[in-house]
CSV table of C-alpha atoms in Angstrom, one decimal:
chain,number,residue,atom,x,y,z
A,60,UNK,CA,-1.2,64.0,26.6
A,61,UNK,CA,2.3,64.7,27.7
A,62,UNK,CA,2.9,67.9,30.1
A,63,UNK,CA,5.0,70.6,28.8
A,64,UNK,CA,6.7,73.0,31.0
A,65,UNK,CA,6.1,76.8,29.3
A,66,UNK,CA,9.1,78.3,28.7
A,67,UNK,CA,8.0,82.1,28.8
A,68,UNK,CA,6.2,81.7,32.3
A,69,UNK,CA,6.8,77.8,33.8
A,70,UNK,CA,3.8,77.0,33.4
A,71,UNK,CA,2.6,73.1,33.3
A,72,UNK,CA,-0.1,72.1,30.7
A,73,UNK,CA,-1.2,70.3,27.9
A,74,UNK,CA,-1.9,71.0,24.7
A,75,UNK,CA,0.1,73.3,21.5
A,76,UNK,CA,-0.7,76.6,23.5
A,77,UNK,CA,-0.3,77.9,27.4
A,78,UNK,CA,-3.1,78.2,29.2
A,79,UNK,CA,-1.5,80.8,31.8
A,80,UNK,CA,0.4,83.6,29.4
A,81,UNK,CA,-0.9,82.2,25.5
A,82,UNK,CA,2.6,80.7,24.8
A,83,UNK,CA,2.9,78.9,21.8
A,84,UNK,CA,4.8,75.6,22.0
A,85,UNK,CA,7.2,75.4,19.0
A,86,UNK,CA,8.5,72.1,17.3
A,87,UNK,CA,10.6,71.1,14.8
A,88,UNK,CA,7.8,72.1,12.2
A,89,UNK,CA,7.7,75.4,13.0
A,90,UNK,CA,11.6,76.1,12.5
A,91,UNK,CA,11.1,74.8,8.7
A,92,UNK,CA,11.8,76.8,6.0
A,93,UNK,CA,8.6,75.5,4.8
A,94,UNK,CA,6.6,76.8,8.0
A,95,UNK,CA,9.0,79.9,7.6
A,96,UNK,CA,7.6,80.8,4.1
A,97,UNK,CA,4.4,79.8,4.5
A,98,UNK,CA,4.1,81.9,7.5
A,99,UNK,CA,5.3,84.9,5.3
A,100,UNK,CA,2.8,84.3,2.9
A,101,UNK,CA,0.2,84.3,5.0
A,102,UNK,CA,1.5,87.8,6.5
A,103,UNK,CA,1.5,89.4,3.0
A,104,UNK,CA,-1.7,87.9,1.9
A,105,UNK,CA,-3.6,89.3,5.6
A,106,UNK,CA,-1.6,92.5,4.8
A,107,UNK,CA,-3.0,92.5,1.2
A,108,UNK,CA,-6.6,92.1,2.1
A,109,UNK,CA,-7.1,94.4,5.3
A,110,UNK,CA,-3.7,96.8,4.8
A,111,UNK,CA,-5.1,98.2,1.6
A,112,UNK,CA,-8.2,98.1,2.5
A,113,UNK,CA,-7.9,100.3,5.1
A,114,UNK,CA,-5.6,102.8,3.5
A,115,UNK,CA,-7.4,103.7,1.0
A,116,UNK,CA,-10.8,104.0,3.6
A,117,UNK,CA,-8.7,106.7,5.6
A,118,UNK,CA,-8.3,109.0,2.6
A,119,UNK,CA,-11.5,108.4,0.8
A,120,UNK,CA,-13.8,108.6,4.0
A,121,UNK,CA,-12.4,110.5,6.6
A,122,UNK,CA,-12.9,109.9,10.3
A,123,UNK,CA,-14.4,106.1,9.1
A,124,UNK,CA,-11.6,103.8,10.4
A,125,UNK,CA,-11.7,105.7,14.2
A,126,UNK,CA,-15.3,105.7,14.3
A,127,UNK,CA,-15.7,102.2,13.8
A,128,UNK,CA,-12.9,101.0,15.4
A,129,UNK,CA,-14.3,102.5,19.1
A,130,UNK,CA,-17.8,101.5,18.3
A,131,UNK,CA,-16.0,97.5,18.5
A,132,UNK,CA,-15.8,96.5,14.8
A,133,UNK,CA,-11.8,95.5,14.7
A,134,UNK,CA,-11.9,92.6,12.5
A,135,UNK,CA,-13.0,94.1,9.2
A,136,UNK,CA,-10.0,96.8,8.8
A,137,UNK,CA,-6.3,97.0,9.6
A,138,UNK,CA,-5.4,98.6,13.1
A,139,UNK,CA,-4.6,101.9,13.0
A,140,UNK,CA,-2.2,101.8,15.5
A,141,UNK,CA,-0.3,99.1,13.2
A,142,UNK,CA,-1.4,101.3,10.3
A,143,UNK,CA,0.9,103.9,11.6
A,144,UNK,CA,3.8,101.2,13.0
A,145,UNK,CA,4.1,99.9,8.9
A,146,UNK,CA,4.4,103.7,8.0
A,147,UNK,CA,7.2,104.6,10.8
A,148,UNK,CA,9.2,101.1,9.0
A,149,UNK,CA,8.5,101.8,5.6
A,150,UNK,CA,9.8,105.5,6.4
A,151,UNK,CA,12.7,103.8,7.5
A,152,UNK,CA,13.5,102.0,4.9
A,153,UNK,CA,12.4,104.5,2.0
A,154,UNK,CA,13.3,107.7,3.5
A,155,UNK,CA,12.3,110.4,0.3
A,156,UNK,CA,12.9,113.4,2.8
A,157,UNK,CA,14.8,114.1,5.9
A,158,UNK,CA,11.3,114.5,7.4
A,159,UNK,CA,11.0,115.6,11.1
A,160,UNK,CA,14.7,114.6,11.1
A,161,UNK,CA,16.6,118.1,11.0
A,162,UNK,CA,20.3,118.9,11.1
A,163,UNK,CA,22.3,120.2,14.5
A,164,UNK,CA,22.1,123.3,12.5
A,165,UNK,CA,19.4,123.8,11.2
A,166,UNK,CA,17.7,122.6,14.7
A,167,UNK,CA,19.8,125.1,16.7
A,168,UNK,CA,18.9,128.2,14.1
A,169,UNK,CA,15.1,127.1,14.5
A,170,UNK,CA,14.8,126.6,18.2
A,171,UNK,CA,17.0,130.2,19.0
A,172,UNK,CA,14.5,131.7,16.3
A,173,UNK,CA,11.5,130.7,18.3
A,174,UNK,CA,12.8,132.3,21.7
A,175,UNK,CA,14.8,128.4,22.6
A,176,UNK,CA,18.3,130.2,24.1
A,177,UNK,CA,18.6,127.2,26.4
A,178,UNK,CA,18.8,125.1,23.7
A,179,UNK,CA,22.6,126.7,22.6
A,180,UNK,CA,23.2,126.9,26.3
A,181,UNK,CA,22.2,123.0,26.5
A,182,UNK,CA,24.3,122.5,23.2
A,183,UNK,CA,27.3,123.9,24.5
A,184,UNK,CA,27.7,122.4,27.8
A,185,UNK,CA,27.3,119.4,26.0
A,186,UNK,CA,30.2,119.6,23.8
A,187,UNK,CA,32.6,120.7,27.0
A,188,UNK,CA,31.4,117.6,29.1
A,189,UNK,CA,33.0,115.5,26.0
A,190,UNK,CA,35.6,117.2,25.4
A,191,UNK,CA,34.5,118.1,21.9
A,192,UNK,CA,33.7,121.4,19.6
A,193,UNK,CA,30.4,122.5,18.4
A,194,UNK,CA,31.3,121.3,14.7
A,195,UNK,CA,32.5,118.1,16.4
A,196,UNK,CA,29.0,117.9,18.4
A,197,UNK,CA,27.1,118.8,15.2
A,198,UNK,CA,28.6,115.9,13.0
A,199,UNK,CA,27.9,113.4,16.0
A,200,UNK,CA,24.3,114.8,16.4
A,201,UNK,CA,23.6,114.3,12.7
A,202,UNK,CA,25.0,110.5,12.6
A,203,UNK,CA,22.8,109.1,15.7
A,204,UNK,CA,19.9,111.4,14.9
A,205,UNK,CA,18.4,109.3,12.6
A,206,UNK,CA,18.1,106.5,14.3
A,207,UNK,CA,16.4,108.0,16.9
A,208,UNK,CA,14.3,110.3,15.1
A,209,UNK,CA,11.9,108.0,13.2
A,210,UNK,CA,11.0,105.3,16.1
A,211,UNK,CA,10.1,108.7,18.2
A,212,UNK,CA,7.6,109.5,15.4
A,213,UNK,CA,5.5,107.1,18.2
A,214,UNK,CA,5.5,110.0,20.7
A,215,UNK,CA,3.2,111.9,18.4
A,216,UNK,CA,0.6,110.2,19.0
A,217,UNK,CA,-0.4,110.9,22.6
A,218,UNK,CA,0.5,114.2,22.3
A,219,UNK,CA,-2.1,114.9,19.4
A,220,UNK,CA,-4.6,113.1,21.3
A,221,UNK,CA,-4.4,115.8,23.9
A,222,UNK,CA,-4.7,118.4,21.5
A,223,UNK,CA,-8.0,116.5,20.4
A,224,UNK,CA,-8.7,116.5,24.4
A,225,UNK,CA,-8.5,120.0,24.6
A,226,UNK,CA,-10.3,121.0,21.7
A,227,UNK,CA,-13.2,118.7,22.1
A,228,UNK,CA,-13.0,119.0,26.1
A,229,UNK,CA,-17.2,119.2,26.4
A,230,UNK,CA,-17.9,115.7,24.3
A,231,UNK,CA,-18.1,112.3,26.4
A,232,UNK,CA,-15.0,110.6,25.2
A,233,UNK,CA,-12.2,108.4,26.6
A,234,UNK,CA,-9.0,109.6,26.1
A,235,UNK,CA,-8.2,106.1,24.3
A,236,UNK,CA,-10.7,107.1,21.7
A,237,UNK,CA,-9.5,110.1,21.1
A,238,UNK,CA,-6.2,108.6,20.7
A,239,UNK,CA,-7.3,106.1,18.0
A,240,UNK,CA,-8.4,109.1,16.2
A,241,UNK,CA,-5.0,111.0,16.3
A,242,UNK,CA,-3.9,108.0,15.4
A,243,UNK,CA,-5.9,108.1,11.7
A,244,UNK,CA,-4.9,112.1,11.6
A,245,UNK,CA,-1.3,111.6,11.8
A,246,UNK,CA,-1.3,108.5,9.5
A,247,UNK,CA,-2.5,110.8,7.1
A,248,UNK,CA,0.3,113.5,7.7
A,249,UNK,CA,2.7,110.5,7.6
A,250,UNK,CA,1.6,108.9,4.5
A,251,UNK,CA,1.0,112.0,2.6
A,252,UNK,CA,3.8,114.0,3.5
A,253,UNK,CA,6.8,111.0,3.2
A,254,UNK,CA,5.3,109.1,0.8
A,255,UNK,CA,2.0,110.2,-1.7
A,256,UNK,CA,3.1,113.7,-2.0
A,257,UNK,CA,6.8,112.8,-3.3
A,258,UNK,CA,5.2,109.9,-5.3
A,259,UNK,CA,3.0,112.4,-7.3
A,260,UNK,CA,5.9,115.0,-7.5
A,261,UNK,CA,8.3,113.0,-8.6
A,262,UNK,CA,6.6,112.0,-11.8
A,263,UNK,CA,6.2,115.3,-13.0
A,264,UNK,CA,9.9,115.9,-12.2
A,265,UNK,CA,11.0,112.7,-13.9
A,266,UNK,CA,9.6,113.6,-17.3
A,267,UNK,CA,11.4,117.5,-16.7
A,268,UNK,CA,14.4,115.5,-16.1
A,269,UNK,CA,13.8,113.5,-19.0
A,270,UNK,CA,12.7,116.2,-21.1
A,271,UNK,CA,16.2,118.3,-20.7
A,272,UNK,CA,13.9,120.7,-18.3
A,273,UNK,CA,16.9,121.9,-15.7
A,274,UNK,CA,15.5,124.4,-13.2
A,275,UNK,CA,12.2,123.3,-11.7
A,276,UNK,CA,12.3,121.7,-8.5
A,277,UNK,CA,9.0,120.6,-7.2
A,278,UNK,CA,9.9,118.4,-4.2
A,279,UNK,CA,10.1,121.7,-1.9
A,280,UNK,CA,8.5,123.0,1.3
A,281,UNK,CA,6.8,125.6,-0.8
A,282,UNK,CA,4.7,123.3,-2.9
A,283,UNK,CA,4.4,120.2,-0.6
A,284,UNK,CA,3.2,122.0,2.9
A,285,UNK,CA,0.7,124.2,1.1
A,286,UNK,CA,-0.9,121.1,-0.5
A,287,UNK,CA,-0.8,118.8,2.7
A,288,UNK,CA,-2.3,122.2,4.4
A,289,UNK,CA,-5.3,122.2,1.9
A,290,UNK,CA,-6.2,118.4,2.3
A,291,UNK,CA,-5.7,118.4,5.8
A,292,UNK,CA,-8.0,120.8,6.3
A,293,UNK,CA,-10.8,119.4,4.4
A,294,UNK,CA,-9.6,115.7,6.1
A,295,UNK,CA,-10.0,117.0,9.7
A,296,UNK,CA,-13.6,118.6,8.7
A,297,UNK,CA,-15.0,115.7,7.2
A,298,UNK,CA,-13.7,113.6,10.4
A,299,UNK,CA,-14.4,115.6,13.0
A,300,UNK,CA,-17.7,115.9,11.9
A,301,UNK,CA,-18.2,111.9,11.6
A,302,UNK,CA,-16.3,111.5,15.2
A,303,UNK,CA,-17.8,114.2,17.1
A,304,UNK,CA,-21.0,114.6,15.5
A,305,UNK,CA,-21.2,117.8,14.8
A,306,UNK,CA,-22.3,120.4,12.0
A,307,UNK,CA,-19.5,121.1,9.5
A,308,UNK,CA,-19.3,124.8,10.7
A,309,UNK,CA,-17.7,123.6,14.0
A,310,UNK,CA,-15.7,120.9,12.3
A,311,UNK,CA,-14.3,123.4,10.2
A,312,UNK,CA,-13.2,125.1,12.8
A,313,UNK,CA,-12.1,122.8,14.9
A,314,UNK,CA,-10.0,121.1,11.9
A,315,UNK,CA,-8.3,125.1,11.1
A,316,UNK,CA,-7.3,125.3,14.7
A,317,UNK,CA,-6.4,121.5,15.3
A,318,UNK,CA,-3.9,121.9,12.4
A,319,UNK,CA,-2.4,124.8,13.6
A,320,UNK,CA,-2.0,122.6,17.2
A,321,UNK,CA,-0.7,119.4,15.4
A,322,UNK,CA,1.7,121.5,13.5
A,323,UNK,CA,2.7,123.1,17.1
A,324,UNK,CA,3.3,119.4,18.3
A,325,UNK,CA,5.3,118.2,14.9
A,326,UNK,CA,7.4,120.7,14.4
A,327,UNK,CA,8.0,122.4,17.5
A,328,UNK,CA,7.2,120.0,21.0
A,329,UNK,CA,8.4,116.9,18.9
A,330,UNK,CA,11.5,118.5,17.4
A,331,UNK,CA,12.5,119.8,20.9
A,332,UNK,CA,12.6,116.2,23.0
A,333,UNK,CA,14.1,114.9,20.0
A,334,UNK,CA,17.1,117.1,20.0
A,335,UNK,CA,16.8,117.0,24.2
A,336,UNK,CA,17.3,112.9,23.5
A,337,UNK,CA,19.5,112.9,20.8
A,338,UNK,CA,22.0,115.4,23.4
A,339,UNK,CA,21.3,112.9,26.2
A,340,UNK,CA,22.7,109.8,24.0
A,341,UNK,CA,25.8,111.1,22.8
């Protein structure tokens, strides 16, 4: 067979792939429209059978996907680091609330509330060093915030691993495993929170709107966080206990004060180098 020369490495072989870096070697074929779309297909249909599969096993049996995943079975469900990737892009592309992505304002009343003055201090220097006012820095903020905001939803993981390293400091774990598993938790507070929660609301608030029923808003803070708050807490239980292996009196626990931690990191931690980065790009 004819040598090729890899083009991602330089490597000299035979054959369709590299043997040095995995290369593929492309032809003609593969820049078909036919190869193109059956390609696609192929990508939907593996999506169909494993995506769904394993969404539905992270709400229905809590804890499941992480467990299995560390004890080597990774063929039979979706990754749930890709499991959390498809949830960052389909946030992107259906965004049905601002999210973790808060205003200049609403950012700066927040932070100073919780004892942040640096932040204003920070803020303001900013605005002088380009020549611009805090309304000015404010409207900029809010333009490139969002395209930073989502793709740092990635940053959350790690950090709610080391929550999960702190609280469960005594069991034998690698920190890897512990990150698969805030991995699972915060694909539940993604998917329930930006997507499942606004789903079911919606409805209800379709048929008001329908119905001539002016008044009731049920996409709030008020209605959605108490509701995550509740299933959460039952989630993390039921997970902590299958993980850990431990009686549901600890897991309890555990899931009432990891909550209250993950919250900390969401809201606070994550909120804070987001508005550090979004400063440092304008």
């Amino acid at each position: 067979m004819e040598q090729v020369v890899c083009k991602n490495c330089g490597n000299h072989f035979t054959g369709r792939f590299c043997n040095n870096c995995g290369e593929k070697v492309y032809t003609d074929h593969d820049k078909s429209m036919r190869h193109f779309l059956h390609e696609t297909l192929h990508f939907f249909s593996h999506l169909d059978n494993k995506f769904f599969k394993t969404f539905a096993l992270i709400f229905r049996r809590p804890g499941m996907l992480s467990t299995t995943y560390c004890a080597g079975v990774r063929n039979k469900y979706y990754n749930p680091f890709s499991l959390f990737f498809i949830g960052i892009v389909l946030y992107l592309l259906f965004p049905f609330f601002a999210g973790l992505n808060m205003s200049f304002n609403y950012n700066m009343i927040n932070l100073h509330a919780q004892h942040m003055d640096f932040i204003g201090r920070l803020a303001e220097k900013k605005a002088i060093a380009n020549n611009l006012s805090i309304t000015e820095l404010a409207e900029k903020y809010d333009h490139k915030s969002p395209s930073i905001a989502k793709g740092m939803l990635l940053i959350i993981l790690p950090l709610t691993a080391l929550v999960l390293r702190f609280l469960f400091s005594r069991k034998k774990k690698y920190f890897f495993e512990q990150l698969v598993l805030a991995t699972e938790a915060s694909c539940i507070m993604l998917y329930l929170n930006f997507f499942i929660l606004p789903l079911i609301l919606f409805i209800p608030q379709f048929i008001f709107k329908l119905a001539g029923i002016k008044g009731i808003n049920l996409l709030t803070d008020a209605i959605t966080i108490p509701a995550f708050f509740i299933y959460a807490v039952i989630w993390n239980t039921v997970a902590f206990k299958r993980f850990f292996e431990i009686s549901y009196f600890v897991a309890a626990r555990k899931g009432f004060l990891f909550l209250f931690l993950q919250s900390v990191v969401i809201f606070i931690i994550y909120r804070l180098i987001l508005f550090l980065t979004v400063l440092l790009f304008i």
